Tab-separated table of C-alpha atoms (C1' of nucleotides) in Angstrom:
chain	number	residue	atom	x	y	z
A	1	UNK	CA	0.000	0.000	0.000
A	2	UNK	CA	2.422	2.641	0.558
A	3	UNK	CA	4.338	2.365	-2.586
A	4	UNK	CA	6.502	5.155	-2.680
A	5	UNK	CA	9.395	3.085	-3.248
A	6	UNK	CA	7.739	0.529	-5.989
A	7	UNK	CA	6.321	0.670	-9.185
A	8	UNK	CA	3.018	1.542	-9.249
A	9	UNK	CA	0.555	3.257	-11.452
A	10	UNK	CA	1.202	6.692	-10.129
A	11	UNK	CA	-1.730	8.385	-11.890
A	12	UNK	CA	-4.099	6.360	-9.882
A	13	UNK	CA	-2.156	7.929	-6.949
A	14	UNK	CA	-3.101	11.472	-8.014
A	15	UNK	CA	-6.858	10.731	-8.588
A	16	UNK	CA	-7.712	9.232	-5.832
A	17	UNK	CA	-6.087	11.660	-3.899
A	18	UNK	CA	-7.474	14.399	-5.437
A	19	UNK	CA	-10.473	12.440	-5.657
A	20	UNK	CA	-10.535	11.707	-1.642
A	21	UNK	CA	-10.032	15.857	-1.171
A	22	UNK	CA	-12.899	16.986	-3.254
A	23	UNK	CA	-14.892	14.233	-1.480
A	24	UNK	CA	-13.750	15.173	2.460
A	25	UNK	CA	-13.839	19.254	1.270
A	26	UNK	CA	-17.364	18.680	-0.121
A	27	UNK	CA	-18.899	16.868	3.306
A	28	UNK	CA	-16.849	19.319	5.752
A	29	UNK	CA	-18.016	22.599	4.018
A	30	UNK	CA	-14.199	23.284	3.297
A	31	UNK	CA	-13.511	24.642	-0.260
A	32	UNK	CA	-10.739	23.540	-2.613
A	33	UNK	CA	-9.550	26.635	-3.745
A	34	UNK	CA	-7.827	26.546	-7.634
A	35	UNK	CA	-4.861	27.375	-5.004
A	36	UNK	CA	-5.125	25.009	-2.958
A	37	UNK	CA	-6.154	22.362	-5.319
A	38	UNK	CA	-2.819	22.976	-7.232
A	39	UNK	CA	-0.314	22.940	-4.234
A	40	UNK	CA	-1.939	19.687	-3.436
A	41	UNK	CA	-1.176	18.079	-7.330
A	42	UNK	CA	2.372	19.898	-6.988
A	43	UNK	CA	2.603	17.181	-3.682
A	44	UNK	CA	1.389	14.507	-5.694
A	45	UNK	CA	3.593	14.736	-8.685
A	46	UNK	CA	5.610	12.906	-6.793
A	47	UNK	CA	6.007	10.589	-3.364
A	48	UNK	CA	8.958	13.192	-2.978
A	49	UNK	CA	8.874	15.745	0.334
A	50	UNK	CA	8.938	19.114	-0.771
A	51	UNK	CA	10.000	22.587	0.914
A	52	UNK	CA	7.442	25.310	1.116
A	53	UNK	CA	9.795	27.538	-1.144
A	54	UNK	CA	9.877	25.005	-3.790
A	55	UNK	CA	6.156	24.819	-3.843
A	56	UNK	CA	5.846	28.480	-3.652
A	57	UNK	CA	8.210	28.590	-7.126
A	58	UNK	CA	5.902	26.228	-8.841
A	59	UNK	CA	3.222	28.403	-8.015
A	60	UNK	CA	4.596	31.761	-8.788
A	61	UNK	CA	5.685	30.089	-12.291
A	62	UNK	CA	1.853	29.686	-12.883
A	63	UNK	CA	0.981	32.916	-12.124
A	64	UNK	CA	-0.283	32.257	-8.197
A	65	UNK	CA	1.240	35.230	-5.653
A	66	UNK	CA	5.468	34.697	-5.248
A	67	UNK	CA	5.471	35.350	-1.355
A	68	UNK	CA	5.891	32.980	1.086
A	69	UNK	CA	2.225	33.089	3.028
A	70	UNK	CA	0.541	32.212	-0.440
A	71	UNK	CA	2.459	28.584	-0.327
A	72	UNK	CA	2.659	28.292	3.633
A	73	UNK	CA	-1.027	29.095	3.637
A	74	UNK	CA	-2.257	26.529	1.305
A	75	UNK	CA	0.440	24.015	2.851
A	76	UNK	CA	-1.150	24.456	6.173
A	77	UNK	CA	-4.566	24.085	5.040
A	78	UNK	CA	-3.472	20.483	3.523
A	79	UNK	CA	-1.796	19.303	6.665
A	80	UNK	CA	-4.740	20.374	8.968
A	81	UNK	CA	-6.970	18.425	7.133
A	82	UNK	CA	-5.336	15.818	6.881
A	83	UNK	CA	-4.660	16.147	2.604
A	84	UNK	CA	-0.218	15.919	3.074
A	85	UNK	CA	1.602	15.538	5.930
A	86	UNK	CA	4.751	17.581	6.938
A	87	UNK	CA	7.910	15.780	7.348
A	88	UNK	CA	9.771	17.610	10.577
A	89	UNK	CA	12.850	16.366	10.125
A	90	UNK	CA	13.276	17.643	6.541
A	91	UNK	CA	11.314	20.531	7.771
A	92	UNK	CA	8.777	19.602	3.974
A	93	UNK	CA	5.861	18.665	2.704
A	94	UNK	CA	4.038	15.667	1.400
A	95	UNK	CA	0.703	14.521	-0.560
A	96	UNK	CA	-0.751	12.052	1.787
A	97	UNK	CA	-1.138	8.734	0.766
A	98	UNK	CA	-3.430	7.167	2.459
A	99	UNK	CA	-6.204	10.063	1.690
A	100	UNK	CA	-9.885	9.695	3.520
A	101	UNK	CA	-8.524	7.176	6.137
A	102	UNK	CA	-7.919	8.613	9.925
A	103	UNK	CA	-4.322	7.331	10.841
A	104	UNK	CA	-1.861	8.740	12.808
A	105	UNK	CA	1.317	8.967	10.338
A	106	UNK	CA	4.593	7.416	10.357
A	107	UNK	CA	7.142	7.743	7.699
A	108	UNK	CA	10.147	5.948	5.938
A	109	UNK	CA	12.585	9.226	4.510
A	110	UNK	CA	15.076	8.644	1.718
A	111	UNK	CA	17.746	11.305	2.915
A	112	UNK	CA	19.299	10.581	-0.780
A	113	UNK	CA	16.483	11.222	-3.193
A	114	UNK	CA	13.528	12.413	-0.408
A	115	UNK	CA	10.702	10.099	-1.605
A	116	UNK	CA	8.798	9.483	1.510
A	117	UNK	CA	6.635	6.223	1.863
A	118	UNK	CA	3.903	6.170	4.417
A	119	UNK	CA	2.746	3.218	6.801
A	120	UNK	CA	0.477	2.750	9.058
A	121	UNK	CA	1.747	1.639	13.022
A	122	UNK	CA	0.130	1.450	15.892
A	123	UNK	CA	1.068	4.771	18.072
A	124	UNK	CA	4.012	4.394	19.852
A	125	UNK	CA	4.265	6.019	24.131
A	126	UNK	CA	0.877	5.953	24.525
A	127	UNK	CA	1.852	3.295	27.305
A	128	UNK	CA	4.212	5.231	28.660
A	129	UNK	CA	2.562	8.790	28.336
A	130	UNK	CA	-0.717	6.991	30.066
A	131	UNK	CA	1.875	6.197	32.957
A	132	UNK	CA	2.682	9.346	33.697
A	133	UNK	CA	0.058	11.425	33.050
A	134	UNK	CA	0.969	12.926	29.836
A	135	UNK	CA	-2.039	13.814	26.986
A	136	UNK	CA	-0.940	12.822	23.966
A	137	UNK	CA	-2.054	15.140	20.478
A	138	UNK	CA	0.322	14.196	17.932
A	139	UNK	CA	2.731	12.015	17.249
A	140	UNK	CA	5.548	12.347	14.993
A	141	UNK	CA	7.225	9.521	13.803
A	142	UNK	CA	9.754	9.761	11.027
A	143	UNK	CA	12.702	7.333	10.147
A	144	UNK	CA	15.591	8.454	8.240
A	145	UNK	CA	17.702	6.358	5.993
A	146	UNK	CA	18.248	4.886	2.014
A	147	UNK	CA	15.360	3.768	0.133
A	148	UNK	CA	15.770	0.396	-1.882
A	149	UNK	CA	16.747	2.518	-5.402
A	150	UNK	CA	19.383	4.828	-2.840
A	151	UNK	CA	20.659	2.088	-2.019
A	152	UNK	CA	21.364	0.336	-4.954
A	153	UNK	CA	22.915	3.517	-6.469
A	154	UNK	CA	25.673	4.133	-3.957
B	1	UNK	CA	13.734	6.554	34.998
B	2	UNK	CA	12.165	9.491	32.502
B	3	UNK	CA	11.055	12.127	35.604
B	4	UNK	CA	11.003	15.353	33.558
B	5	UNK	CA	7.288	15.362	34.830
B	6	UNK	CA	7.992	14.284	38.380
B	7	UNK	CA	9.858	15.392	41.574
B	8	UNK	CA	12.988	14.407	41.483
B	9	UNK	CA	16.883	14.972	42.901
B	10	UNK	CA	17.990	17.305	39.477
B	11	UNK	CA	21.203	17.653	40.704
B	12	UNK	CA	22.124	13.992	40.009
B	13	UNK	CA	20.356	14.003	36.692
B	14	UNK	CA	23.318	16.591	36.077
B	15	UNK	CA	26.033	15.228	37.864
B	16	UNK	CA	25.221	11.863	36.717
B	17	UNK	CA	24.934	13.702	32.709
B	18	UNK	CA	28.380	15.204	32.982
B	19	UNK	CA	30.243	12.317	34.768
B	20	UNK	CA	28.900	10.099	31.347
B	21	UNK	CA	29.838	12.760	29.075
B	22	UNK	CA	33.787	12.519	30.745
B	23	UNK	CA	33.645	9.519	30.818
B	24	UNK	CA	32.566	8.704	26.598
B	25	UNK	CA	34.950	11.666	25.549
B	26	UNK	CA	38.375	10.510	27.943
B	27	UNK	CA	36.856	6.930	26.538
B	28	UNK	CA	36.601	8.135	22.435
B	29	UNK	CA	39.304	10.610	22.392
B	30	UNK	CA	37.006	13.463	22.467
B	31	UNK	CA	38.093	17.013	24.063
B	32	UNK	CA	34.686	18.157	26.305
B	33	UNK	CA	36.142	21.503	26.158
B	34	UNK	CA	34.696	24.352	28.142
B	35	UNK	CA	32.395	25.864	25.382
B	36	UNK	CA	30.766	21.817	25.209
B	37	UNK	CA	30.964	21.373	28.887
B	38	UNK	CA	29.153	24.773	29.628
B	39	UNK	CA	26.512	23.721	26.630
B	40	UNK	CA	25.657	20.810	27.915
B	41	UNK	CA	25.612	21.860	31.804
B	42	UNK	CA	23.460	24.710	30.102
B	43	UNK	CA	20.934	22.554	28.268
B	44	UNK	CA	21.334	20.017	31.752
B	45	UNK	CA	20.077	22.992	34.102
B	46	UNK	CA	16.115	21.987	33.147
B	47	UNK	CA	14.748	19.224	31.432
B	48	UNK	CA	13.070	21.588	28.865
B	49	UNK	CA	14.084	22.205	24.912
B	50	UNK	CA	15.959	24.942	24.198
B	51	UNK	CA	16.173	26.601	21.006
B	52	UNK	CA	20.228	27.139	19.666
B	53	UNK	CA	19.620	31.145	20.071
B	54	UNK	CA	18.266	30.738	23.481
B	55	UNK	CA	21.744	28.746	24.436
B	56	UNK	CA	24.187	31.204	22.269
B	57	UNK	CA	22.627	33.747	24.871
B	58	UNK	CA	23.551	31.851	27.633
B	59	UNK	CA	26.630	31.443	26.236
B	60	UNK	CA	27.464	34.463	25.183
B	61	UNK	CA	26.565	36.361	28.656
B	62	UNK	CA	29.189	34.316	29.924
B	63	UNK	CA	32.001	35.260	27.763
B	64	UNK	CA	31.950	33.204	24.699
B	65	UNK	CA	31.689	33.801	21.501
B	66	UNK	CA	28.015	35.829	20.534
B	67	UNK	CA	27.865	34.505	16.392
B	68	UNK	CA	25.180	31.482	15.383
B	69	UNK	CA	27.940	29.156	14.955
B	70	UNK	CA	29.336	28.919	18.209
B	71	UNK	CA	26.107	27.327	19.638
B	72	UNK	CA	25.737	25.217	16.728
B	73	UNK	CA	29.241	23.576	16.939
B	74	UNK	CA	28.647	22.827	20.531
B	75	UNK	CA	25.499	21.563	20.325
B	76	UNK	CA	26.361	19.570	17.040
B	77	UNK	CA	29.032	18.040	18.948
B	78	UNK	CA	26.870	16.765	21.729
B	79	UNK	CA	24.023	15.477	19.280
B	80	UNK	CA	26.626	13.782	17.449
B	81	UNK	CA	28.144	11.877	20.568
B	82	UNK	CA	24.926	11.199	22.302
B	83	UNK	CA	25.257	13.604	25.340
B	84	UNK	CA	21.619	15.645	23.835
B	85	UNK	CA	19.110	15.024	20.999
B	86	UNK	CA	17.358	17.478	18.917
B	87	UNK	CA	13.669	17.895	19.142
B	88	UNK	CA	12.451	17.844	15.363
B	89	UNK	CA	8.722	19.443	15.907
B	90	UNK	CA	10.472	22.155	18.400
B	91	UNK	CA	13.726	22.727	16.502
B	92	UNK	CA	15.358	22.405	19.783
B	93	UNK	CA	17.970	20.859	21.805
B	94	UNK	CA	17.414	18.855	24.925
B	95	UNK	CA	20.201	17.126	27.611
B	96	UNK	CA	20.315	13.447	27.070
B	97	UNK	CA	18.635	11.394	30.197
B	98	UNK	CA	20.076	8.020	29.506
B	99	UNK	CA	24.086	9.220	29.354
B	100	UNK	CA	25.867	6.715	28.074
B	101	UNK	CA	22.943	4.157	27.223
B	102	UNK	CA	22.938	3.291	23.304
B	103	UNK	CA	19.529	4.054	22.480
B	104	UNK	CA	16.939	5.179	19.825
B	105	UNK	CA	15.799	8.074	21.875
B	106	UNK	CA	12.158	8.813	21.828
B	107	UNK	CA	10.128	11.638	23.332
B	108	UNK	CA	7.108	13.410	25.192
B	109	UNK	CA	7.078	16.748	24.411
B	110	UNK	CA	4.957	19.269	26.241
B	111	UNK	CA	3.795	22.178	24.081
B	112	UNK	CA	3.116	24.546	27.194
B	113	UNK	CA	6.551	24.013	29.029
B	114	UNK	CA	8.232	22.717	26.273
B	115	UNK	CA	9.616	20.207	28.936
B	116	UNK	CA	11.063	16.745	27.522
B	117	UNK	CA	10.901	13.182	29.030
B	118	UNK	CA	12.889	10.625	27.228
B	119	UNK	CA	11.718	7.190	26.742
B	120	UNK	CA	12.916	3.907	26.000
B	121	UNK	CA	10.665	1.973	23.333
B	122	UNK	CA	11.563	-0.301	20.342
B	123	UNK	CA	12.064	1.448	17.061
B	124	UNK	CA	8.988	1.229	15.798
B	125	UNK	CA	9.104	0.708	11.552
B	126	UNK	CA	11.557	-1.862	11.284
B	127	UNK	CA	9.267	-4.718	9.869
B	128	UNK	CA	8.434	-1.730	7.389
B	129	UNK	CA	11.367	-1.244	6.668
B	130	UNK	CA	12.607	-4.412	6.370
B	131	UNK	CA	10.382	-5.757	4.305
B	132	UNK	CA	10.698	-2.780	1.507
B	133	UNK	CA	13.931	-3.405	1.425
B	134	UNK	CA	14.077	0.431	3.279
B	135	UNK	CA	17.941	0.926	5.109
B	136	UNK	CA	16.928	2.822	8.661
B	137	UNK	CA	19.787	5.393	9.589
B	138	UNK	CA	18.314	6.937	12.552
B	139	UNK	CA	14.109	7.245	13.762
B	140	UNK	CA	12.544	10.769	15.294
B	141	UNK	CA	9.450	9.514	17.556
B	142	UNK	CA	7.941	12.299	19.325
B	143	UNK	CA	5.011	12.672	20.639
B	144	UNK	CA	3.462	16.088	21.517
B	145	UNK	CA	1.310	16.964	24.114
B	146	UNK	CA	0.199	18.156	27.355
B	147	UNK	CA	2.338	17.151	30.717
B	148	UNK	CA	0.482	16.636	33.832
B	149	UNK	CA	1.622	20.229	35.651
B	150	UNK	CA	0.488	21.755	32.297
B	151	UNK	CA	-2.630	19.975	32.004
B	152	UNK	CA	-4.033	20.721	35.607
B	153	UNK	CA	-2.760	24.529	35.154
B	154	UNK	CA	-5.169	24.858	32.357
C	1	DA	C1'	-29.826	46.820	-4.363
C	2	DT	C1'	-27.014	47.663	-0.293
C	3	DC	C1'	-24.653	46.562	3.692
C	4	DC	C1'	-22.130	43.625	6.360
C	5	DC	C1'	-19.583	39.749	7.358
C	6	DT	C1'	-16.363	36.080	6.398
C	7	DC	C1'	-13.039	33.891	3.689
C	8	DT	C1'	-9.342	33.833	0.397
C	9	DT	C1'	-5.486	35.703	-1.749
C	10	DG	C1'	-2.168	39.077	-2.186
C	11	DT	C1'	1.275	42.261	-0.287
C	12	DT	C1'	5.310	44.258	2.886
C	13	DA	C1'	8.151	43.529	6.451
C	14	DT	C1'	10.337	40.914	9.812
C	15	DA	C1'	11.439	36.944	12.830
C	16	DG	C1'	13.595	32.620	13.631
C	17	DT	C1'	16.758	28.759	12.316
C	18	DA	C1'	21.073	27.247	10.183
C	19	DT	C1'	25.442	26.961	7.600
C	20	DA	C1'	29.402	28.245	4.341
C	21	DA	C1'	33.777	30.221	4.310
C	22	DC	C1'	37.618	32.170	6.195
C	23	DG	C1'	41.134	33.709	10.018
C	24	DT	C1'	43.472	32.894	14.421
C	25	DC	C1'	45.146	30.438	18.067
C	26	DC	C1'	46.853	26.528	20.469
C	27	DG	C1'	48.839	22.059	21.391
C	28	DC	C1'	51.285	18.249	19.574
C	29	DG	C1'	54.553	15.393	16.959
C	30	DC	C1'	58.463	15.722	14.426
D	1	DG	C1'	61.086	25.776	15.034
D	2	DC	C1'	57.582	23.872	11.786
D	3	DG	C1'	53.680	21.844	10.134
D	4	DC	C1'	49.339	20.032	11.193
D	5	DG	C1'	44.772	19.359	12.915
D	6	DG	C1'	41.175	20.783	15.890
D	7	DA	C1'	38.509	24.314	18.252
D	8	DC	C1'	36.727	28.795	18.352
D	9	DG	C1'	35.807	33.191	16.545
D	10	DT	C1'	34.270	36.144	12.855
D	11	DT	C1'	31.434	37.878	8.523
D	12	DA	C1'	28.086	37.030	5.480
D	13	DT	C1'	24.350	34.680	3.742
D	14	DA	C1'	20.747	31.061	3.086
D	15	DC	C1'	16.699	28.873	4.397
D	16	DT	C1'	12.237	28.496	6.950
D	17	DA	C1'	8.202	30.838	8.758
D	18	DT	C1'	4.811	34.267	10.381
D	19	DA	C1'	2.679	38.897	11.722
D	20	DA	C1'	0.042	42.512	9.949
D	21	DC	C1'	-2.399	44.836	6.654
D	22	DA	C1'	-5.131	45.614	1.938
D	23	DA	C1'	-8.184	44.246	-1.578
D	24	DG	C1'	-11.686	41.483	-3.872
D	25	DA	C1'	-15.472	37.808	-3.995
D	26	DG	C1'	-19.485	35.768	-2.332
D	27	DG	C1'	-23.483	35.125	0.704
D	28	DG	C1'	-27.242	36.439	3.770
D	29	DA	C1'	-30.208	39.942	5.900
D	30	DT	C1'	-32.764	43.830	5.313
DNA sequence: ATCCCTCTTGTTATAGTATAACGTCCGCGC
DNA sequence: GCGCGGACGTTATACTATAACAAGAGGGAT
């Protein structure tokens, strides 16, 4: 399922995403802006995280604003609901992959070529924050290292 | 063992922080130099993140060097050997709590006190991993939250 | 139709995080 | 003494992110 790292018919990929955030935008009362609807096929092109600047030079090459809040605006509506995911230790952006389906994300990172494949775990500390009284509201879980193709190429 | 969020004697959490730090560098060939020691002791005085700036203040009110660099060395330095991790969703630096333990650190991280308790938990991924054929270099689990001082102040 | 309200996009300006590149000093082995 | 490597200091710059304000679009109430 998360197929980052394998073939795969990647224009399914983009439909259904897309597909899944007209859906969820439609029942919440959110709206899809032509804005936000393009940052969020710029994510897809590719399983790849992205920085907000590179997104923001996409957009400025197809005539959308050129400063910063125009890309970090549409980038934050994505990740609050739930449409990409940022990475934090890349400090970037990606199309989520597993689009319509709650799940708290985890993440394999290629620190070579980027491409980001998404699973699904089980939350990890929730024993441990239950033990000591901690509330848990996010999790971040991110590992770093070669992808299959990375690896290969060294 | 993690008491960030407890009552507890701090001043062996340092002593017991700095004696492991002497001991790895005497042990690796590493020179804990002043600028490292006083980093660390700095980033040892609470169990909360700090952010690089706050410490080149610290640093710098107590005669060292004022530039960006000088707190990024030292706290490089200390990542590097396992005497403090860096807090990916803060962009901070906290003291190590298990000196001299080889470990996949993971973390509870309040977002009102910005306090840290370190945790000991399996690296969670590998089968992932593993079975994609995916190379892990190094995992960021954090989870964010409320601690329980912070949640009963609300 | 007009007014008001909210939301979206755009701007300017600035804040916060991080590193590249270069110079100096010091201690050490020869 | 000399050369070398490591640590620390600098200057300058790059990268990431947000605060604050302006303008236009659309909807609902009157």
């Amino acid at each position: 399922m998360p197929q980052a790292f394998e073939r795969h018919d990647h224009g399914t990929c983009i439909s259904a995403a897309l597909r899944a955030a007209e859906d969820a935008c439609a029942g919440r009362g959110l709206s899809l802006t032509p804005l936000r609807r393009r940052t969020l096929e710029i994510l897809l092109e590719s399983h790849a995280a992205l920085g907000a600047y590179d997104v923001l030079a996409r957009l400025e090459a197809e005539g959308f604003g050129s400063k910063p809040p125009v890309a970090y605006r549409a980038l934050n509506f994505l990740v609050e609901h739930g449409f990409a995911h940022r990475i934090e230790a890349l400090s970037a952006y990606v199309a989520c992959a597993r689009p319509g389906a709650e799940h708290a994300p985890s993440f394999l990172v290629c620190r070579s070529c980027r491409r980001v494949a998404e699973e699904a775990i089980a939350v990890p500390l929730a024993p441990e924050a239950e033990a000591e009284g901690f509330a848990i509201e996010r999790t971040v879980v991110e590992a770093q290292g070669l992808c299959p193709a990375c690896r290969g190429a060294s």
